[in-house]
PDB file of C-alpha atoms and ligand atoms in Angstrom:
ATOM      1  CA  MET T   1     -17.352 -13.064  -4.872  1.00  0.00           C
ATOM      2  CA  LYS T   2     -17.754 -16.842  -4.364  1.00  0.00           C
ATOM      3  CA  VAL T   3     -14.547 -18.894  -4.839  1.00  0.00           C
ATOM      4  CA  HIS T   4     -13.227 -22.155  -3.604  1.00  0.00           C
ATOM      5  CA  GLN T   5     -10.232 -21.607  -1.343  1.00  0.00           C
ATOM      6  CA  GLY T   6      -7.591 -24.209  -2.039  1.00  0.00           C
ATOM      7  CA  PRO T   7      -4.095 -24.849  -0.574  1.00  0.00           C
ATOM      8  CA  LEU T   8      -1.903 -22.175   1.010  1.00  0.00           C
ATOM      9  CA  LEU T   9       0.649 -20.901  -1.524  1.00  0.00           C
ATOM     10  CA  TYR T  10       2.488 -18.380   0.595  1.00  0.00           C
ATOM     11  CA  GLU T  11       2.358 -16.794   4.043  1.00  0.00           C
ATOM     12  CA  GLY T  12       3.821 -13.351   4.571  1.00  0.00           C
ATOM     13  CA  LYS T  13       3.935 -11.099   7.603  1.00  0.00           C
ATOM     14  CA  ALA T  14       0.506  -9.606   7.047  1.00  0.00           C
ATOM     15  CA  LYS T  15      -1.226 -11.919   4.540  1.00  0.00           C
ATOM     16  CA  ARG T  16      -1.771 -15.515   3.444  1.00  0.00           C
ATOM     17  CA  ILE T  17      -2.173 -16.317  -0.227  1.00  0.00           C
ATOM     18  CA  PHE T  18      -4.319 -19.354  -1.176  1.00  0.00           C
ATOM     19  CA  GLN T  19      -4.845 -21.013  -4.554  1.00  0.00           C
ATOM     20  CA  THR T  20      -8.438 -21.158  -5.799  1.00  0.00           C
ATOM     21  CA  ASP T  21      -9.997 -23.650  -8.212  1.00  0.00           C
ATOM     22  CA  HIS T  22      -9.335 -21.105 -10.940  1.00  0.00           C
ATOM     23  CA  PRO T  23      -5.644 -21.404 -11.976  1.00  0.00           C
ATOM     24  CA  GLU T  24      -5.195 -17.635 -12.411  1.00  0.00           C
ATOM     25  CA  GLN T  25      -6.968 -16.523  -9.228  1.00  0.00           C
ATOM     26  CA  VAL T  26      -5.829 -16.459  -5.616  1.00  0.00           C
ATOM     27  CA  VAL T  27      -7.394 -15.498  -2.295  1.00  0.00           C
ATOM     28  CA  LEU T  28      -5.493 -12.998  -0.196  1.00  0.00           C
ATOM     29  CA  GLU T  29      -6.330 -13.289   3.517  1.00  0.00           C
ATOM     30  CA  PHE T  30      -5.428 -10.255   5.632  1.00  0.00           C
ATOM     31  CA  LYS T  31      -3.983 -11.181   9.071  1.00  0.00           C
ATOM     32  CA  ASP T  32      -4.227  -9.291  12.350  1.00  0.00           C
ATOM     33  CA  ASP T  33      -0.484  -9.421  12.715  1.00  0.00           C
ATOM     34  CA  ALA T  34       1.283  -6.089  12.891  1.00  0.00           C
ATOM     35  CA  THR T  35       5.019  -5.966  12.330  1.00  0.00           C
ATOM     36  CA  ALA T  36       7.609  -3.207  12.020  1.00  0.00           C
ATOM     37  CA  PHE T  37      11.322  -2.815  11.620  1.00  0.00           C
ATOM     38  CA  ASN T  38      11.584  -5.998   9.580  1.00  0.00           C
ATOM     39  CA  ALA T  39       9.423  -7.922  12.061  1.00  0.00           C
ATOM     40  CA  LEU T  40      11.596  -7.029  15.076  1.00  0.00           C
ATOM     41  CA  LYS T  41       8.368  -5.596  16.563  1.00  0.00           C
ATOM     42  CA  HIS T  42       5.234  -7.815  16.416  1.00  0.00           C
ATOM     43  CA  SER T  43       1.766  -7.683  17.827  1.00  0.00           C
ATOM     44  CA  ILE T  44      -1.675  -9.116  17.124  1.00  0.00           C
ATOM     45  CA  LEU T  45      -4.195  -6.271  16.638  1.00  0.00           C
ATOM     46  CA  GLN T  46      -7.663  -7.675  16.673  1.00  0.00           C
ATOM     47  CA  GLY T  47      -9.657  -6.436  13.675  1.00  0.00           C
ATOM     48  CA  LYS T  48      -6.732  -5.061  11.664  1.00  0.00           C
ATOM     49  CA  GLY T  49      -7.023  -7.699   8.989  1.00  0.00           C
ATOM     50  CA  VAL T  50     -10.662  -6.862   8.261  1.00  0.00           C
ATOM     51  CA  LEU T  51      -9.955  -3.156   8.212  1.00  0.00           C
ATOM     52  CA  ASN T  52      -6.969  -3.409   5.847  1.00  0.00           C
ATOM     53  CA  CYS T  53      -8.890  -5.720   3.581  1.00  0.00           C
ATOM     54  CA  GLN T  54     -11.899  -3.432   3.331  1.00  0.00           C
ATOM     55  CA  ILE T  55      -9.756  -0.316   2.879  1.00  0.00           C
ATOM     56  CA  SER T  56      -7.595  -1.984   0.244  1.00  0.00           C
ATOM     57  CA  ALA T  57     -10.643  -3.221  -1.601  1.00  0.00           C
ATOM     58  CA  HIS T  58     -12.108   0.249  -1.763  1.00  0.00           C
ATOM     59  CA  ILE T  59      -8.832   1.757  -2.893  1.00  0.00           C
ATOM     60  CA  PHE T  60      -8.338  -0.880  -5.631  1.00  0.00           C
ATOM     61  CA  GLU T  61     -11.943  -0.258  -6.850  1.00  0.00           C
ATOM     62  CA  CYS T  62     -11.201   3.447  -6.926  1.00  0.00           C
ATOM     63  CA  LEU T  63      -7.994   2.859  -8.982  1.00  0.00           C
ATOM     64  CA  GLU T  64      -9.787   0.516 -11.408  1.00  0.00           C
ATOM     65  CA  LYS T  65     -12.475   3.168 -11.976  1.00  0.00           C
ATOM     66  CA  ASN T  66      -9.678   5.588 -12.801  1.00  0.00           C
ATOM     67  CA  ASN T  67      -8.101   3.229 -15.339  1.00  0.00           C
ATOM     68  CA  VAL T  68      -5.269   1.797 -13.241  1.00  0.00           C
ATOM     69  CA  SER T  69      -5.005  -1.956 -13.592  1.00  0.00           C
ATOM     70  CA  THR T  70      -4.773  -3.837 -10.325  1.00  0.00           C
ATOM     71  CA  HIS T  71      -4.869  -7.470  -9.296  1.00  0.00           C
ATOM     72  CA  TYR T  72      -8.107  -6.972  -7.395  1.00  0.00           C
ATOM     73  CA  LEU T  73     -11.133  -8.975  -8.559  1.00  0.00           C
ATOM     74  CA  GLY T  74     -13.575  -8.720  -5.574  1.00  0.00           C
ATOM     75  CA  LEU T  75     -14.042  -9.386  -1.879  1.00  0.00           C
ATOM     76  CA  ALA T  76     -14.199 -13.033  -0.816  1.00  0.00           C
ATOM     77  CA  GLY T  77     -15.047 -12.361   2.850  1.00  0.00           C
ATOM     78  CA  ASN T  78     -14.567  -9.676   5.534  1.00  0.00           C
ATOM     79  CA  ASN T  79     -10.833 -10.183   5.677  1.00  0.00           C
ATOM     80  CA  SER T  80     -10.154 -11.767   2.254  1.00  0.00           C
ATOM     81  CA  MET T  81     -10.175 -10.764  -1.376  1.00  0.00           C
ATOM     82  CA  VAL T  82      -9.766 -12.489  -4.726  1.00  0.00           C
ATOM     83  CA  GLY T  83      -6.837 -11.358  -6.847  1.00  0.00           C
ATOM     84  CA  GLN T  84      -5.346 -12.239 -10.143  1.00  0.00           C
ATOM     85  CA  LYS T  85      -2.355 -14.520  -9.771  1.00  0.00           C
ATOM     86  CA  ILE T  86       0.720 -12.552 -10.579  1.00  0.00           C
ATOM     87  CA  ASP T  87       4.474 -12.946 -10.866  1.00  0.00           C
ATOM     88  CA  VAL T  88       5.514 -10.529  -8.130  1.00  0.00           C
ATOM     89  CA  ILE T  89       8.202  -8.012  -9.085  1.00  0.00           C
ATOM     90  CA  PRO T  90      10.417  -7.970  -6.017  1.00  0.00           C
ATOM     91  CA  LEU T  91      10.444  -4.180  -5.779  1.00  0.00           C
ATOM     92  CA  GLU T  92       8.792  -1.750  -3.353  1.00  0.00           C
ATOM     93  CA  ILE T  93       7.896   1.498  -5.015  1.00  0.00           C
ATOM     94  CA  VAL T  94       7.539   4.332  -2.489  1.00  0.00           C
ATOM     95  CA  ILE T  95       6.093   7.693  -3.365  1.00  0.00           C
ATOM     96  CA  ARG T  96       6.591  10.541  -0.915  1.00  0.00           C
ATOM     97  CA  ASN T  97       4.616  13.782  -0.953  1.00  0.00           C
ATOM     98  CA  ILE T  98       5.881  15.030   2.398  1.00  0.00           C
ATOM     99  CA  ALA T  99       9.229  14.243   3.882  1.00  0.00           C
ATOM    100  CA  THR T 100       9.178  12.000   6.966  1.00  0.00           C
ATOM    101  CA  GLY T 101      10.225   8.462   7.957  1.00  0.00           C
ATOM    102  CA  SER T 102      13.391   6.952   6.508  1.00  0.00           C
ATOM    103  CA  LEU T 103      13.942   9.916   4.174  1.00  0.00           C
ATOM    104  CA  CYS T 104      14.508  12.135   7.188  1.00  0.00           C
ATOM    105  CA  LYS T 105      16.492   9.474   9.051  1.00  0.00           C
ATOM    106  CA  GLN T 106      18.879   9.006   6.124  1.00  0.00           C
ATOM    107  CA  THR T 107      19.229  12.586   4.783  1.00  0.00           C
ATOM    108  CA  PRO T 108      19.240  16.124   6.226  1.00  0.00           C
ATOM    109  CA  ILE T 109      15.916  16.883   4.502  1.00  0.00           C
ATOM    110  CA  VAL T 110      13.717  18.523   7.087  1.00  0.00           C
ATOM    111  CA  SER T 111      10.651  16.718   8.368  1.00  0.00           C
ATOM    112  CA  GLU T 112       7.369  17.818   6.765  1.00  0.00           C
ATOM    113  CA  LYS T 113       9.060  19.439   3.740  1.00  0.00           C
ATOM    114  CA  GLU T 114       6.656  19.304   0.831  1.00  0.00           C
ATOM    115  CA  LEU T 115       8.097  17.265  -1.986  1.00  0.00           C
ATOM    116  CA  ASP T 116       7.094  18.672  -5.338  1.00  0.00           C
ATOM    117  CA  PRO T 117       7.355  16.739  -7.568  1.00  0.00           C
ATOM    118  CA  PRO T 118       6.714  13.773  -5.265  1.00  0.00           C
ATOM    119  CA  LEU T 119       9.834  11.675  -4.597  1.00  0.00           C
ATOM    120  CA  LEU T 120       9.790   8.151  -6.044  1.00  0.00           C
ATOM    121  CA  ASP T 121      12.124   5.656  -4.305  1.00  0.00           C
ATOM    122  CA  ILE T 122      12.543   2.058  -5.402  1.00  0.00           C
ATOM    123  CA  TYR T 123      13.638  -0.599  -2.884  1.00  0.00           C
ATOM    124  CA  TYR T 124      14.617  -4.208  -3.434  1.00  0.00           C
ATOM    125  CA  LYS T 125      12.060  -6.423  -1.641  1.00  0.00           C
ATOM    126  CA  ASP T 126      14.086  -8.827   0.446  1.00  0.00           C
ATOM    127  CA  ASP T 127      13.692  -9.072   4.169  1.00  0.00           C
ATOM    128  CA  ASN T 128      17.050 -10.807   4.600  1.00  0.00           C
ATOM    129  CA  LEU T 129      18.724  -7.805   2.999  1.00  0.00           C
ATOM    130  CA  GLY T 130      16.529  -5.314   4.895  1.00  0.00           C
ATOM    131  CA  ASP T 131      14.760  -4.067   1.722  1.00  0.00           C
ATOM    132  CA  PRO T 132      17.649  -1.846   0.497  1.00  0.00           C
ATOM    133  CA  LEU T 133      17.102   1.382  -1.454  1.00  0.00           C
ATOM    134  CA  LEU T 134      18.251   0.882  -5.066  1.00  0.00           C
ATOM    135  CA  THR T 135      20.034   3.301  -7.339  1.00  0.00           C
ATOM    136  CA  GLU T 136      19.034   3.335 -11.030  1.00  0.00           C
ATOM    137  CA  ALA T 137      22.329   1.634 -11.871  1.00  0.00           C
ATOM    138  CA  ARG T 138      21.761  -1.098  -9.275  1.00  0.00           C
ATOM    139  CA  LEU T 139      18.239  -1.692 -10.562  1.00  0.00           C
ATOM    140  CA  LYS T 140      19.632  -2.043 -14.127  1.00  0.00           C
ATOM    141  CA  LEU T 141      22.312  -4.466 -12.819  1.00  0.00           C
ATOM    142  CA  LEU T 142      19.652  -6.593 -11.137  1.00  0.00           C
ATOM    143  CA  GLY T 143      17.965  -7.108 -14.499  1.00  0.00           C
ATOM    144  CA  LEU T 144      14.511  -7.663 -12.977  1.00  0.00           C
ATOM    145  CA  ILE T 145      12.767  -5.280 -15.416  1.00  0.00           C
ATOM    146  CA  THR T 146      13.575  -3.561 -18.652  1.00  0.00           C
ATOM    147  CA  ASP T 147      14.061   0.247 -18.863  1.00  0.00           C
ATOM    148  CA  ARG T 148      10.642   0.482 -20.539  1.00  0.00           C
ATOM    149  CA  GLN T 149       9.034  -1.512 -17.702  1.00  0.00           C
ATOM    150  CA  ARG T 150      10.722   0.769 -15.161  1.00  0.00           C
ATOM    151  CA  GLU T 151       9.205   3.750 -16.920  1.00  0.00           C
ATOM    152  CA  GLU T 152       5.793   2.124 -16.932  1.00  0.00           C
ATOM    153  CA  ILE T 153       6.054   1.220 -13.198  1.00  0.00           C
ATOM    154  CA  GLU T 154       7.000   4.739 -12.343  1.00  0.00           C
ATOM    155  CA  GLU T 155       4.188   6.155 -14.500  1.00  0.00           C
ATOM    156  CA  ILE T 156       1.681   3.880 -12.805  1.00  0.00           C
ATOM    157  CA  ALA T 157       2.959   4.772  -9.304  1.00  0.00           C
ATOM    158  CA  ARG T 158       2.700   8.515 -10.052  1.00  0.00           C
ATOM    159  CA  LYS T 159      -0.789   8.091 -11.453  1.00  0.00           C
ATOM    160  CA  VAL T 160      -1.834   6.123  -8.337  1.00  0.00           C
ATOM    161  CA  ASN T 161      -0.418   8.967  -6.252  1.00  0.00           C
ATOM    162  CA  SER T 162      -2.438  11.719  -8.005  1.00  0.00           C
ATOM    163  CA  ILE T 163      -5.658   9.722  -7.792  1.00  0.00           C
ATOM    164  CA  LEU T 164      -5.231   8.870  -4.130  1.00  0.00           C
ATOM    165  CA  LEU T 165      -3.958  12.279  -3.044  1.00  0.00           C
ATOM    166  CA  GLU T 166      -7.128  13.783  -4.511  1.00  0.00           C
ATOM    167  CA  PHE T 167      -9.366  11.087  -3.077  1.00  0.00           C
ATOM    168  CA  PHE T 168      -7.963  11.310   0.457  1.00  0.00           C
ATOM    169  CA  GLN T 169      -8.153  15.080   0.254  1.00  0.00           C
ATOM    170  CA  THR T 170     -11.961  14.826  -0.126  1.00  0.00           C
ATOM    171  CA  ILE T 171     -12.107  13.042   3.233  1.00  0.00           C
ATOM    172  CA  ASP T 172      -9.726  15.375   5.006  1.00  0.00           C
ATOM    173  CA  LEU T 173      -6.754  12.995   4.977  1.00  0.00           C
ATOM    174  CA  THR T 174      -3.262  13.858   3.741  1.00  0.00           C
ATOM    175  CA  LEU T 175      -1.534  11.112   1.853  1.00  0.00           C
ATOM    176  CA  VAL T 176       2.034  11.640   3.156  1.00  0.00           C
ATOM    177  CA  ASP T 177       3.613   8.671   1.461  1.00  0.00           C
ATOM    178  CA  PHE T 178       2.891   5.078   0.493  1.00  0.00           C
ATOM    179  CA  LYS T 179       4.403   1.861  -0.848  1.00  0.00           C
ATOM    180  CA  LEU T 180       3.193  -0.061  -3.879  1.00  0.00           C
ATOM    181  CA  GLU T 181       4.018  -3.555  -5.145  1.00  0.00           C
ATOM    182  CA  MET T 182       3.425  -4.688  -8.689  1.00  0.00           C
ATOM    183  CA  GLY T 183       3.500  -7.849 -10.700  1.00  0.00           C
ATOM    184  CA  PHE T 184       2.987  -9.367 -14.135  1.00  0.00           C
ATOM    185  CA  ASN T 185      -0.279 -11.228 -14.848  1.00  0.00           C
ATOM    186  CA  ASN T 186      -0.341 -14.250 -17.165  1.00  0.00           C
ATOM    187  CA  SER T 187      -0.397 -11.953 -20.243  1.00  0.00           C
ATOM    188  CA  GLY T 188       2.607  -9.996 -19.056  1.00  0.00           C
ATOM    189  CA  LYS T 189       0.603  -6.918 -18.076  1.00  0.00           C
ATOM    190  CA  ILE T 190       1.875  -4.932 -15.086  1.00  0.00           C
ATOM    191  CA  LEU T 191      -0.712  -4.763 -12.278  1.00  0.00           C
ATOM    192  CA  VAL T 192      -0.759  -2.925  -8.988  1.00  0.00           C
ATOM    193  CA  ALA T 193      -0.829  -5.775  -6.402  1.00  0.00           C
ATOM    194  CA  ASP T 194      -0.547  -6.630  -2.726  1.00  0.00           C
ATOM    195  CA  GLU T 195      -2.468  -4.143  -0.536  1.00  0.00           C
ATOM    196  CA  ILE T 196      -2.921  -0.373  -0.189  1.00  0.00           C
ATOM    197  CA  SER T 197      -3.865   0.243   3.440  1.00  0.00           C
ATOM    198  CA  PRO T 198      -2.774   2.100   6.574  1.00  0.00           C
ATOM    199  CA  ASP T 199      -0.076  -0.586   6.888  1.00  0.00           C
ATOM    200  CA  THR T 200       1.500   0.632   3.657  1.00  0.00           C
ATOM    201  CA  CYS T 201       0.496   4.362   3.582  1.00  0.00           C
ATOM    202  CA  ARG T 202       1.073   7.312   5.884  1.00  0.00           C
ATOM    203  CA  LEU T 203      -2.176   9.187   6.361  1.00  0.00           C
ATOM    204  CA  TRP T 204      -2.598  12.313   8.498  1.00  0.00           C
ATOM    205  CA  ASP T 205      -5.915  13.619   9.757  1.00  0.00           C
ATOM    206  CA  GLN T 206      -6.355  17.223   8.514  1.00  0.00           C
ATOM    207  CA  ARG T 207      -8.978  17.814  11.221  1.00  0.00           C
ATOM    208  CA  LEU T 208      -6.294  17.592  13.902  1.00  0.00           C
ATOM    209  CA  ASN T 209      -3.099  19.667  14.323  1.00  0.00           C
ATOM    210  CA  ASP T 210      -1.309  17.652  17.000  1.00  0.00           C
ATOM    211  CA  PRO T 211       1.541  15.895  15.171  1.00  0.00           C
ATOM    212  CA  GLU T 212       0.891  12.597  17.011  1.00  0.00           C
ATOM    213  CA  LYS T 213      -2.878  12.599  17.243  1.00  0.00           C
ATOM    214  CA  ARG T 214      -3.254  13.231  13.509  1.00  0.00           C
ATOM    215  CA  ILE T 215      -1.433   9.997  12.634  1.00  0.00           C
ATOM    216  CA  LEU T 216      -3.938   7.380  11.530  1.00  0.00           C
ATOM    217  CA  ASP T 217      -1.608   4.709  10.003  1.00  0.00           C
ATOM    218  CA  LYS T 218       0.962   2.124  10.997  1.00  0.00           C
ATOM    219  CA  ASP T 219       3.201   4.844  12.450  1.00  0.00           C
ATOM    220  CA  ARG T 220       0.917   4.620  15.531  1.00  0.00           C
ATOM    221  CA  PHE T 221       2.262   1.088  15.969  1.00  0.00           C
ATOM    222  CA  ARG T 222       5.885   1.872  14.920  1.00  0.00           C
ATOM    223  CA  LYS T 223       6.001   4.742  17.414  1.00  0.00           C
ATOM    224  CA  ASN T 224       4.057   3.044  20.235  1.00  0.00           C
ATOM    225  CA  LEU T 225       1.326   5.702  20.134  1.00  0.00           C
ATOM    226  CA  GLY T 226      -1.544   3.239  20.833  1.00  0.00           C
ATOM    227  CA  GLY T 227      -4.959   3.477  19.156  1.00  0.00           C
ATOM    228  CA  VAL T 228      -3.770   1.743  16.005  1.00  0.00           C
ATOM    229  CA  VAL T 229      -7.010  -0.084  15.208  1.00  0.00           C
ATOM    230  CA  GLU T 230      -8.965   3.111  16.105  1.00  0.00           C
ATOM    231  CA  GLY T 231      -6.856   5.007  13.516  1.00  0.00           C
ATOM    232  CA  TYR T 232      -7.592   2.416  10.832  1.00  0.00           C
ATOM    233  CA  GLU T 233     -11.288   2.467  11.792  1.00  0.00           C
ATOM    234  CA  GLU T 234     -11.416   6.228  11.315  1.00  0.00           C
ATOM    235  CA  ILE T 235      -9.946   5.854   7.796  1.00  0.00           C
ATOM    236  CA  LEU T 236     -12.456   3.171   6.812  1.00  0.00           C
ATOM    237  CA  LYS T 237     -15.329   5.214   8.270  1.00  0.00           C
ATOM    238  CA  ARG T 238     -14.384   8.238   6.166  1.00  0.00           C
ATOM    239  CA  ILE T 239     -13.887   6.120   3.064  1.00  0.00           C
ATOM    240  CA  GLN T 240     -17.311   4.519   3.488  1.00  0.00           C
ATOM    241  CA  GLY T 241     -18.839   7.957   4.139  1.00  0.00           C
ATOM    242  CA  ALA T 242     -17.283   9.246   0.945  1.00  0.00           C
ATOM    243  CA  SER T 243     -18.340   6.448  -1.364  1.00  0.00           C
ATOM    244  CA  GLY T 244     -21.260   7.233  -3.555  1.00  0.00           C
ATOM    245  CA  LYS T 245     -21.094  10.948  -2.886  1.00  0.00           C
ATOM    246  CA  PRO T 246     -21.516  12.624  -6.275  1.00  0.00           C
ATOM    247  CA  SER T 247     -19.320  15.536  -5.152  1.00  0.00           C
ATOM    248  CA  ASN T 248     -16.106  13.431  -5.247  1.00  0.00           C
ATOM    249  CA  ALA T 249     -13.688  15.029  -7.668  1.00  0.00           C
ATOM    250  CA  VAL T 250     -11.988  11.738  -8.427  1.00  0.00           C
ATOM    251  CA  SER T 251     -14.400   9.793 -10.609  1.00  0.00           C
ATOM    252  CA  ASP T 252     -16.503   7.294  -8.727  1.00  0.00           C
ATOM    253  CA  CYS T 253     -14.211   6.801  -5.680  1.00  0.00           C
TER     254      CYS T 253
HETATM  255  P1  LIG F 301       9.748   4.725   5.088  1.00  0.00           P
HETATM  256  O1  LIG F 301       9.714   6.224   5.348  1.00  0.00           O
HETATM  257  O2  LIG F 301       9.924   3.907   6.362  1.00  0.00           O
HETATM  258  O3  LIG F 301      10.741   4.389   4.012  1.00  0.00           O
HETATM  259  O4  LIG F 301       8.325   4.301   4.505  1.00  0.00           O
HETATM  260  C1  LIG F 301       7.820   4.857   3.355  1.00  0.00           C
HETATM  261  C2  LIG F 301       6.386   4.341   3.122  1.00  0.00           C
HETATM  262  O5  LIG F 301       6.425   2.964   2.802  1.00  0.00           O
HETATM  263  C3  LIG F 301       5.447   4.482   4.298  1.00  0.00           C
HETATM  264  O6  LIG F 301       4.165   4.867   3.791  1.00  0.00           O
HETATM  265  C4  LIG F 301       5.350   3.112   4.865  1.00  0.00           C
HETATM  266  C5  LIG F 301       5.632   2.214   3.712  1.00  0.00           C
HETATM  267  N1  LIG F 301       6.387   1.008   4.085  1.00  0.00           N
HETATM  268  C6  LIG F 301       5.826  -0.226   3.800  1.00  0.00           C
HETATM  269  O7  LIG F 301       4.732  -0.321   3.341  1.00  0.00           O
HETATM  270  N2  LIG F 301       6.552  -1.330   4.148  1.00  0.00           N
HETATM  271  C7  LIG F 301       7.787  -1.256   4.645  1.00  0.00           C
HETATM  272  O8  LIG F 301       8.369  -2.281   4.889  1.00  0.00           O
HETATM  273  C8  LIG F 301       8.363   0.037   4.932  1.00  0.00           C
HETATM  274  C9  LIG F 301       9.721   0.210   5.490  1.00  0.00           C
HETATM  275  C10 LIG F 301       7.607   1.126   4.604  1.00  0.00           C
HETATM  276  N1  LIG F 302       6.553  -4.009   6.964  1.00  0.00           N
HETATM  277  C1  LIG F 302       7.841  -4.011   7.634  1.00  0.00           C
HETATM  278  C2  LIG F 302       7.913  -5.059   8.723  1.00  0.00           C
HETATM  279  O1  LIG F 302       7.038  -5.838   8.899  1.00  0.00           O
HETATM  280  C3  LIG F 302       8.302  -2.694   8.124  1.00  0.00           C
HETATM  281  C4  LIG F 302       7.369  -1.553   8.312  1.00  0.00           C
HETATM  282  O2  LIG F 302       6.231  -1.453   7.806  1.00  0.00           O
HETATM  283  O3  LIG F 302       7.782  -0.633   9.065  1.00  0.00           O
HETATM  284  O4  LIG F 302       8.884  -5.212   9.409  1.00  0.00           O
END
């Protein structure tokens, strides 16, 4: 997609957002920076930006084809995409299919327990506060969204989970958990935004049993396992191999 990239609007840990000459469109540029533990750990991983951009683009296309509205409009380059300009809702919606990560650090729930129905956690997006987990009452108190919007956000997140669980299953990957961000477009519609990539998902390779080797996502970086970019490359390779195959159960992913 050809767009004119204008001034920088915002720079985050993993992306830069630029205005375009269209008032309602922005360019999202994916950086090679990898951070964890609220940026206490930082590295530059050559090629990560391109991989996350390409993986996210494919996932957004898959969601759109399955009637989930996202901000994604098209690729602008190898490491950049065009998105609808949105009012970001400062919430991180996490869906967990298998217990791991912070859930097991903060509760006695045993690692690898299957969560059925999947657990939906909502966090307040604020690095200075360390992205705290919210209760329903605290979310109400914050007044960021109405009860109806909360229901819609949860419904969207669960729908995204069923689509992606099924899609990743077709390429022998287990979607363990993932984080979504959402926002309002200029007509007030809620869109899935930001990125959906191995930076924001946990994906385990079903072809491997070893609990470390099977990790293909940012946990490789968080846990100092090495081979981070190689893990992301494997995910993109499988996604590209899957696209266009008529046997995919999820329509057109
Ligand atoms: P957690 O187990 O550390 O709470 O992570 C749950 C999921 O959310 C996991 O797929 C990684 C993702 N995530 C982010 O995308 N950004 C974050 O800042 C954190 C903490 C987790
Ligand atoms: N994204 C967060 C950070 O940059 C944490 C994480 O993904 O683990 O610090």
